[in-house]
């Protein structure tokens, strides 16, 4: 089990109610399940978001295959608008 922190940006931060929080999870899929449990607004935002793990984009890799290392930082990036 890896321990780290998840950081929320923009709409994800608003939906989570915090800028960051600690986690204990093995994969990104497990982490997403944990952070969205009983948080309907956050679950909605997370479905549309992209993710960075230790600064590297997850891209289209299945979240169950993204293994989190101890001390990892996961960033939740909702779609941004602007020019």
PDB file of N, CA and C in Angstrom:
ATOM      1  N   UNK A   1       0.847  -1.175   0.000  1.00  0.00           N
ATOM      2  CA  UNK A   1       0.000   0.000   0.000  1.00  0.00           C
ATOM      3  C   UNK A   1       0.891   1.236   0.000  1.00  0.00           C
ATOM      4  N   UNK A   2       0.688   2.105  -0.972  1.00  0.00           N
ATOM      5  CA  UNK A   2       1.458   3.341  -1.064  1.00  0.00           C
ATOM      6  C   UNK A   2       0.747   4.462  -0.320  1.00  0.00           C
ATOM      7  N   UNK A   3       1.534   5.300   0.289  1.00  0.00           N
ATOM      8  CA  UNK A   3       0.998   6.500   0.931  1.00  0.00           C
ATOM      9  C   UNK A   3       1.514   7.702   0.170  1.00  0.00           C
ATOM     10  N   UNK A   4       0.633   8.662  -0.038  1.00  0.00           N
ATOM     11  CA  UNK A   4       1.022   9.865  -0.750  1.00  0.00           C
ATOM     12  C   UNK A   4      -0.008  10.941  -0.533  1.00  0.00           C
ATOM     13  N   UNK A   5      -0.041  11.884  -1.491  1.00  0.00           N
ATOM     14  CA  UNK A   5      -1.047  12.941  -1.389  1.00  0.00           C
ATOM     15  C   UNK A   5      -1.677  13.146  -2.752  1.00  0.00           C
ATOM     16  N   UNK A   6      -2.938  13.521  -2.710  1.00  0.00           N
ATOM     17  CA  UNK A   6      -3.673  13.862  -3.919  1.00  0.00           C
ATOM     18  C   UNK A   6      -3.951  15.361  -3.852  1.00  0.00           C
ATOM     19  N   UNK A   7      -3.672  16.042  -4.964  1.00  0.00           N
ATOM     20  CA  UNK A   7      -3.910  17.479  -5.063  1.00  0.00           C
ATOM     21  C   UNK A   7      -5.044  17.711  -6.050  1.00  0.00           C
ATOM     22  N   UNK A   8      -5.926  18.602  -5.672  1.00  0.00           N
ATOM     23  CA  UNK A   8      -7.075  18.938  -6.509  1.00  0.00           C
ATOM     24  C   UNK A   8      -6.901  20.343  -7.079  1.00  0.00           C
ATOM     25  N   UNK A   9      -7.272  20.516  -8.327  1.00  0.00           N
ATOM     26  CA  UNK A   9      -7.174  21.812  -8.995  1.00  0.00           C
ATOM     27  C   UNK A   9      -8.539  22.254  -9.488  1.00  0.00           C
ATOM     28  N   UNK A  10      -8.774  23.551  -9.458  1.00  0.00           N
ATOM     29  CA  UNK A  10      -9.969  24.199 -10.033  1.00  0.00           C
ATOM     30  C   UNK A  10     -11.255  23.539  -9.533  1.00  0.00           C
ATOM     31  N   UNK A  11     -12.096  23.051 -10.442  1.00  0.00           N
ATOM     32  CA  UNK A  11     -13.394  22.483 -10.067  1.00  0.00           C
ATOM     33  C   UNK A  11     -13.245  21.266  -9.159  1.00  0.00           C
ATOM     34  N   UNK A  12     -12.157  20.520  -9.302  1.00  0.00           N
ATOM     35  CA  UNK A  12     -11.929  19.361  -8.431  1.00  0.00           C
ATOM     36  C   UNK A  12     -11.696  19.828  -6.996  1.00  0.00           C
ATOM     37  N   UNK A  13     -10.970  20.914  -6.841  1.00  0.00           N
ATOM     38  CA  UNK A  13     -10.719  21.479  -5.506  1.00  0.00           C
ATOM     39  C   UNK A  13     -12.032  21.937  -4.875  1.00  0.00           C
ATOM     40  N   UNK A  14     -12.867  22.598  -5.663  1.00  0.00           N
ATOM     41  CA  UNK A  14     -14.170  23.038  -5.153  1.00  0.00           C
ATOM     42  C   UNK A  14     -15.028  21.851  -4.736  1.00  0.00           C
ATOM     43  N   UNK A  15     -15.050  20.811  -5.562  1.00  0.00           N
ATOM     44  CA  UNK A  15     -15.885  19.636  -5.284  1.00  0.00           C
ATOM     45  C   UNK A  15     -15.361  18.845  -4.084  1.00  0.00           C
ATOM     46  N   UNK A  16     -14.048  18.780  -3.931  1.00  0.00           N
ATOM     47  CA  UNK A  16     -13.453  18.037  -2.811  1.00  0.00           C
ATOM     48  C   UNK A  16     -13.560  18.809  -1.501  1.00  0.00           C
ATOM     49  N   UNK A  17     -13.557  20.141  -1.609  1.00  0.00           N
ATOM     50  CA  UNK A  17     -13.610  20.965  -0.406  1.00  0.00           C
ATOM     51  C   UNK A  17     -12.258  21.154   0.250  1.00  0.00           C
ATOM     52  N   UNK A  18     -11.205  20.630  -0.364  1.00  0.00           N
ATOM     53  CA  UNK A  18      -9.834  20.776   0.132  1.00  0.00           C
ATOM     54  C   UNK A  18      -8.901  20.870  -1.073  1.00  0.00           C
ATOM     55  N   UNK A  19      -7.734  21.451  -0.869  1.00  0.00           N
ATOM     56  CA  UNK A  19      -6.752  21.546  -1.949  1.00  0.00           C
ATOM     57  C   UNK A  19      -5.962  20.253  -2.108  1.00  0.00           C
ATOM     58  N   UNK A  20      -5.748  19.552  -0.993  1.00  0.00           N
ATOM     59  CA  UNK A  20      -5.040  18.269  -1.051  1.00  0.00           C
ATOM     60  C   UNK A  20      -5.379  17.452   0.183  1.00  0.00           C
ATOM     61  N   UNK A  21      -5.135  16.151   0.060  1.00  0.00           N
ATOM     62  CA  UNK A  21      -5.369  15.242   1.176  1.00  0.00           C
ATOM     63  C   UNK A  21      -4.484  14.013   1.010  1.00  0.00           C
ATOM     64  N   UNK A  22      -4.178  13.332   2.119  1.00  0.00           N
ATOM     65  CA  UNK A  22      -3.347  12.131   2.040  1.00  0.00           C
ATOM     66  C   UNK A  22      -4.145  10.952   1.507  1.00  0.00           C
ATOM     67  N   UNK A  23      -3.425   9.944   1.008  1.00  0.00           N
ATOM     68  CA  UNK A  23      -4.090   8.714   0.564  1.00  0.00           C
ATOM     69  C   UNK A  23      -3.240   7.500   0.902  1.00  0.00           C
ATOM     70  N   UNK A  24      -3.903   6.357   0.937  1.00  0.00           N
ATOM     71  CA  UNK A  24      -3.289   5.033   1.017  1.00  0.00           C
ATOM     72  C   UNK A  24      -3.947   4.217  -0.082  1.00  0.00           C
ATOM     73  N   UNK A  25      -3.227   3.924  -1.144  1.00  0.00           N
ATOM     74  CA  UNK A  25      -3.791   3.160  -2.262  1.00  0.00           C
ATOM     75  C   UNK A  25      -2.656   2.532  -3.058  1.00  0.00           C
ATOM     76  N   UNK A  26      -2.966   1.466  -3.775  1.00  0.00           N
ATOM     77  CA  UNK A  26      -1.971   0.775  -4.592  1.00  0.00           C
ATOM     78  C   UNK A  26      -1.989   1.285  -6.027  1.00  0.00           C
ATOM     79  N   UNK A  27      -3.194   1.514  -6.564  1.00  0.00           N
ATOM     80  CA  UNK A  27      -3.327   1.946  -7.954  1.00  0.00           C
ATOM     81  C   UNK A  27      -4.135   3.240  -8.031  1.00  0.00           C
ATOM     82  N   UNK A  28      -4.052   3.899  -9.181  1.00  0.00           N
ATOM     83  CA  UNK A  28      -4.852   5.100  -9.401  1.00  0.00           C
ATOM     84  C   UNK A  28      -6.335   4.759  -9.365  1.00  0.00           C
ATOM     85  N   UNK A  29      -6.715   3.612  -9.873  1.00  0.00           N
ATOM     86  CA  UNK A  29      -8.116   3.189  -9.840  1.00  0.00           C
ATOM     87  C   UNK A  29      -8.616   3.073  -8.398  1.00  0.00           C
ATOM     88  N   UNK A  30      -7.827   2.453  -7.550  1.00  0.00           N
ATOM     89  CA  UNK A  30      -8.195   2.315  -6.131  1.00  0.00           C
ATOM     90  C   UNK A  30      -8.314   3.690  -5.481  1.00  0.00           C
ATOM     91  N   UNK A  31      -7.382   4.581  -5.787  1.00  0.00           N
ATOM     92  CA  UNK A  31      -7.424   5.929  -5.233  1.00  0.00           C
ATOM     93  C   UNK A  31      -8.675   6.668  -5.684  1.00  0.00           C
ATOM     94  N   UNK A  32      -9.022   6.579  -6.959  1.00  0.00           N
ATOM     95  CA  UNK A  32     -10.208   7.272  -7.464  1.00  0.00           C
ATOM     96  C   UNK A  32     -11.474   6.746  -6.787  1.00  0.00           C
ATOM     97  N   UNK A  33     -11.530   5.454  -6.543  1.00  0.00           N
ATOM     98  CA  UNK A  33     -12.673   4.874  -5.832  1.00  0.00           C
ATOM     99  C   UNK A  33     -12.747   5.438  -4.418  1.00  0.00           C
ATOM    100  N   UNK A  34     -11.615   5.519  -3.747  1.00  0.00           N
ATOM    101  CA  UNK A  34     -11.587   6.027  -2.368  1.00  0.00           C
ATOM    102  C   UNK A  34     -12.026   7.485  -2.286  1.00  0.00           C
ATOM    103  N   UNK A  35     -11.462   8.335  -3.136  1.00  0.00           N
ATOM    104  CA  UNK A  35     -11.734   9.764  -2.986  1.00  0.00           C
ATOM    105  C   UNK A  35     -13.133  10.166  -3.428  1.00  0.00           C
ATOM    106  N   UNK A  36     -13.777   9.345  -4.253  1.00  0.00           N
ATOM    107  CA  UNK A  36     -15.116   9.694  -4.733  1.00  0.00           C
ATOM    108  C   UNK A  36     -16.228   9.033  -3.928  1.00  0.00           C
ATOM    109  N   UNK A  37     -15.870   8.150  -3.013  1.00  0.00           N
ATOM    110  CA  UNK A  37     -16.879   7.491  -2.184  1.00  0.00           C
ATOM    111  C   UNK A  37     -17.623   8.545  -1.366  1.00  0.00           C
ATOM    112  N   UNK A  38     -18.923   8.570  -1.502  1.00  0.00           N
ATOM    113  CA  UNK A  38     -19.801   9.506  -0.797  1.00  0.00           C
ATOM    114  C   UNK A  38     -19.523  10.971  -1.146  1.00  0.00           C
ATOM    115  N   UNK A  39     -18.929  11.210  -2.300  1.00  0.00           N
ATOM    116  CA  UNK A  39     -18.652  12.574  -2.776  1.00  0.00           C
ATOM    117  C   UNK A  39     -19.125  12.671  -4.236  1.00  0.00           C
ATOM    118  N   UNK A  40     -20.407  12.834  -4.403  1.00  0.00           N
ATOM    119  CA  UNK A  40     -21.024  12.810  -5.731  1.00  0.00           C
ATOM    120  C   UNK A  40     -20.465  13.902  -6.635  1.00  0.00           C
ATOM    121  N   UNK A  41     -20.326  15.109  -6.118  1.00  0.00           N
ATOM    122  CA  UNK A  41     -19.808  16.212  -6.944  1.00  0.00           C
ATOM    123  C   UNK A  41     -18.383  15.931  -7.403  1.00  0.00           C
ATOM    124  N   UNK A  42     -17.562  15.413  -6.519  1.00  0.00           N
ATOM    125  CA  UNK A  42     -16.185  15.094  -6.885  1.00  0.00           C
ATOM    126  C   UNK A  42     -16.151  13.958  -7.903  1.00  0.00           C
ATOM    127  N   UNK A  43     -16.994  12.968  -7.745  1.00  0.00           N
ATOM    128  CA  UNK A  43     -17.050  11.857  -8.699  1.00  0.00           C
ATOM    129  C   UNK A  43     -17.371  12.366 -10.098  1.00  0.00           C
ATOM    130  N   UNK A  44     -18.279  13.319 -10.188  1.00  0.00           N
ATOM    131  CA  UNK A  44     -18.647  13.895 -11.484  1.00  0.00           C
ATOM    132  C   UNK A  44     -17.441  14.599 -12.121  1.00  0.00           C
ATOM    133  N   UNK A  45     -16.708  15.358 -11.347  1.00  0.00           N
ATOM    134  CA  UNK A  45     -15.540  16.069 -11.862  1.00  0.00           C
ATOM    135  C   UNK A  45     -14.433  15.092 -12.248  1.00  0.00           C
ATOM    136  N   UNK A  46     -14.184  14.092 -11.409  1.00  0.00           N
ATOM    137  CA  UNK A  46     -13.107  13.124 -11.644  1.00  0.00           C
ATOM    138  C   UNK A  46     -13.321  12.372 -12.957  1.00  0.00           C
ATOM    139  N   UNK A  47     -14.566  12.066 -13.289  1.00  0.00           N
ATOM    140  CA  UNK A  47     -14.843  11.339 -14.544  1.00  0.00           C
ATOM    141  C   UNK A  47     -14.364  12.108 -15.767  1.00  0.00           C
ATOM    142  N   UNK A  48     -14.299  13.435 -15.671  1.00  0.00           N
ATOM    143  CA  UNK A  48     -13.901  14.270 -16.814  1.00  0.00           C
ATOM    144  C   UNK A  48     -12.451  14.737 -16.717  1.00  0.00           C
ATOM    145  N   UNK A  49     -11.760  14.371 -15.666  1.00  0.00           N
ATOM    146  CA  UNK A  49     -10.434  14.915 -15.384  1.00  0.00           C
ATOM    147  C   UNK A  49      -9.305  14.099 -15.998  1.00  0.00           C
ATOM    148  N   UNK A  50      -8.158  14.749 -16.077  1.00  0.00           N
ATOM    149  CA  UNK A  50      -6.920  14.048 -16.393  1.00  0.00           C
ATOM    150  C   UNK A  50      -6.070  14.032 -15.122  1.00  0.00           C
ATOM    151  N   UNK A  51      -5.021  13.224 -15.140  1.00  0.00           N
ATOM    152  CA  UNK A  51      -4.246  13.004 -13.918  1.00  0.00           C
ATOM    153  C   UNK A  51      -2.752  13.042 -14.200  1.00  0.00           C
ATOM    154  N   UNK A  52      -2.024  13.559 -13.226  1.00  0.00           N
ATOM    155  CA  UNK A  52      -0.573  13.486 -13.210  1.00  0.00           C
ATOM    156  C   UNK A  52      -0.174  12.671 -11.993  1.00  0.00           C
ATOM    157  N   UNK A  53       0.786  11.784 -12.172  1.00  0.00           N
ATOM    158  CA  UNK A  53       1.368  11.046 -11.048  1.00  0.00           C
ATOM    159  C   UNK A  53       2.844  11.420 -11.011  1.00  0.00           C
ATOM    160  N   UNK A  54       3.230  12.066  -9.942  1.00  0.00           N
ATOM    161  CA  UNK A  54       4.596  12.576  -9.792  1.00  0.00           C
ATOM    162  C   UNK A  54       5.011  13.413 -10.999  1.00  0.00           C
ATOM    163  N   UNK A  55       4.081  14.238 -11.477  1.00  0.00           N
ATOM    164  CA  UNK A  55       4.366  15.153 -12.566  1.00  0.00           C
ATOM    165  C   UNK A  55       4.263  14.574 -13.961  1.00  0.00           C
ATOM    166  N   UNK A  56       4.003  13.278 -14.079  1.00  0.00           N
ATOM    167  CA  UNK A  56       3.911  12.626 -15.391  1.00  0.00           C
ATOM    168  C   UNK A  56       2.458  12.347 -15.741  1.00  0.00           C
ATOM    169  N   UNK A  57       2.033  12.663 -16.966  1.00  0.00           N
ATOM    170  CA  UNK A  57       0.641  12.438 -17.348  1.00  0.00           C
ATOM    171  C   UNK A  57       0.297  10.945 -17.419  1.00  0.00           C
ATOM    172  N   UNK A  58      -0.884  10.625 -16.934  1.00  0.00           N
ATOM    173  CA  UNK A  58      -1.388   9.250 -17.002  1.00  0.00           C
ATOM    174  C   UNK A  58      -1.859   8.944 -18.419  1.00  0.00           C
ATOM    175  N   UNK A  59      -2.420   9.948 -19.073  1.00  0.00           N
ATOM    176  CA  UNK A  59      -2.914   9.747 -20.441  1.00  0.00           C
ATOM    177  C   UNK A  59      -4.076   8.770 -20.467  1.00  0.00           C
ATOM    178  N   UNK A  60      -4.080   7.904 -21.445  1.00  0.00           N
ATOM    179  CA  UNK A  60      -5.187   6.967 -21.624  1.00  0.00           C
ATOM    180  C   UNK A  60      -4.926   5.600 -21.004  1.00  0.00           C
ATOM    181  N   UNK A  61      -3.852   5.481 -20.231  1.00  0.00           N
ATOM    182  CA  UNK A  61      -3.583   4.198 -19.567  1.00  0.00           C
ATOM    183  C   UNK A  61      -4.719   3.845 -18.616  1.00  0.00           C
ATOM    184  N   UNK A  62      -5.109   2.577 -18.566  1.00  0.00           N
ATOM    185  CA  UNK A  62      -6.142   2.170 -17.594  1.00  0.00           C
ATOM    186  C   UNK A  62      -5.674   2.472 -16.171  1.00  0.00           C
ATOM    187  N   UNK A  63      -6.538   3.074 -15.397  1.00  0.00           N
ATOM    188  CA  UNK A  63      -6.169   3.481 -14.038  1.00  0.00           C
ATOM    189  C   UNK A  63      -5.789   2.298 -13.158  1.00  0.00           C
ATOM    190  N   UNK A  64      -6.314   1.130 -13.445  1.00  0.00           N
ATOM    191  CA  UNK A  64      -5.967  -0.062 -12.665  1.00  0.00           C
ATOM    192  C   UNK A  64      -4.518  -0.484 -12.913  1.00  0.00           C
ATOM    193  N   UNK A  65      -3.919  -0.011 -14.012  1.00  0.00           N
ATOM    194  CA  UNK A  65      -2.541  -0.361 -14.343  1.00  0.00           C
ATOM    195  C   UNK A  65      -1.531   0.692 -13.885  1.00  0.00           C
ATOM    196  N   UNK A  66      -2.024   1.799 -13.344  1.00  0.00           N
ATOM    197  CA  UNK A  66      -1.136   2.862 -12.871  1.00  0.00           C
ATOM    198  C   UNK A  66      -0.848   2.610 -11.400  1.00  0.00           C
ATOM    199  N   UNK A  67       0.324   2.050 -11.126  1.00  0.00           N
ATOM    200  CA  UNK A  67       0.724   1.707  -9.762  1.00  0.00           C
ATOM    201  C   UNK A  67       1.339   2.940  -9.111  1.00  0.00           C
ATOM    202  N   UNK A  68       0.904   3.211  -7.896  1.00  0.00           N
ATOM    203  CA  UNK A  68       1.370   4.382  -7.151  1.00  0.00           C
ATOM    204  C   UNK A  68       2.508   3.982  -6.217  1.00  0.00           C
ATOM    205  N   UNK A  69       3.592   4.724  -6.264  1.00  0.00           N
ATOM    206  CA  UNK A  69       4.710   4.469  -5.371  1.00  0.00           C
ATOM    207  C   UNK A  69       4.518   5.192  -4.049  1.00  0.00           C
ATOM    208  N   UNK A  70       5.249   4.747  -3.048  1.00  0.00           N
ATOM    209  CA  UNK A  70       5.173   5.404  -1.744  1.00  0.00           C
ATOM    210  C   UNK A  70       5.681   6.839  -1.892  1.00  0.00           C
ATOM    211  N   UNK A  71       4.941   7.780  -1.340  1.00  0.00           N
ATOM    212  CA  UNK A  71       5.298   9.184  -1.433  1.00  0.00           C
ATOM    213  C   UNK A  71       4.817   9.855  -2.711  1.00  0.00           C
ATOM    214  N   UNK A  72       4.000   9.163  -3.488  1.00  0.00           N
ATOM    215  CA  UNK A  72       3.515   9.709  -4.760  1.00  0.00           C
ATOM    216  C   UNK A  72       2.618  10.925  -4.553  1.00  0.00           C
ATOM    217  N   UNK A  73       2.643  11.816  -5.538  1.00  0.00           N
ATOM    218  CA  UNK A  73       1.720  12.930  -5.597  1.00  0.00           C
ATOM    219  C   UNK A  73       0.851  12.740  -6.838  1.00  0.00           C
ATOM    220  N   UNK A  74      -0.439  12.679  -6.625  1.00  0.00           N
ATOM    221  CA  UNK A  74      -1.401  12.535  -7.714  1.00  0.00           C
ATOM    222  C   UNK A  74      -2.162  13.855  -7.840  1.00  0.00           C
ATOM    223  N   UNK A  75      -2.187  14.411  -9.053  1.00  0.00           N
ATOM    224  CA  UNK A  75      -2.885  15.668  -9.282  1.00  0.00           C
ATOM    225  C   UNK A  75      -4.101  15.421 -10.159  1.00  0.00           C
ATOM    226  N   UNK A  76      -5.242  15.955  -9.712  1.00  0.00           N
ATOM    227  CA  UNK A  76      -6.508  15.827 -10.434  1.00  0.00           C
ATOM    228  C   UNK A  76      -6.742  17.136 -11.179  1.00  0.00           C
ATOM    229  N   UNK A  77      -6.741  17.050 -12.508  1.00  0.00           N
ATOM    230  CA  UNK A  77      -6.842  18.236 -13.367  1.00  0.00           C
ATOM    231  C   UNK A  77      -8.129  18.192 -14.172  1.00  0.00           C
ATOM    232  N   UNK A  78      -9.143  18.928 -13.739  1.00  0.00           N
ATOM    233  CA  UNK A  78     -10.374  18.973 -14.518  1.00  0.00           C
ATOM    234  C   UNK A  78     -10.133  19.730 -15.826  1.00  0.00           C
ATOM    235  N   UNK A  79     -11.036  19.590 -16.794  1.00  0.00           N
ATOM    236  CA  UNK A  79     -10.862  20.340 -18.042  1.00  0.00           C
ATOM    237  C   UNK A  79     -10.842  21.843 -17.749  1.00  0.00           C
ATOM    238  N   UNK A  80      -9.915  22.527 -18.367  1.00  0.00           N
ATOM    239  CA  UNK A  80      -9.792  23.965 -18.190  1.00  0.00           C
ATOM    240  C   UNK A  80     -10.336  24.671 -19.433  1.00  0.00           C
ATOM    241  N   UNK A  81     -10.953  25.803 -19.233  1.00  0.00           N
ATOM    242  CA  UNK A  81     -11.430  26.634 -20.338  1.00  0.00           C
ATOM    243  C   UNK A  81     -10.582  27.886 -20.376  1.00  0.00           C
ATOM    244  N   UNK A  82     -10.536  28.482 -21.491  1.00  0.00           N
ATOM    245  CA  UNK A  82      -9.799  29.736 -21.574  1.00  0.00           C
ATOM    246  C   UNK A  82      -9.056  29.851 -22.877  1.00  0.00           C
ATOM    247  N   UNK A  83      -8.334  30.921 -22.988  1.00  0.00           N
ATOM    248  CA  UNK A  83      -7.663  31.150 -24.254  1.00  0.00           C
ATOM    249  C   UNK A  83      -6.229  31.465 -24.130  1.00  0.00           C
TER     250      UNK A  83
END
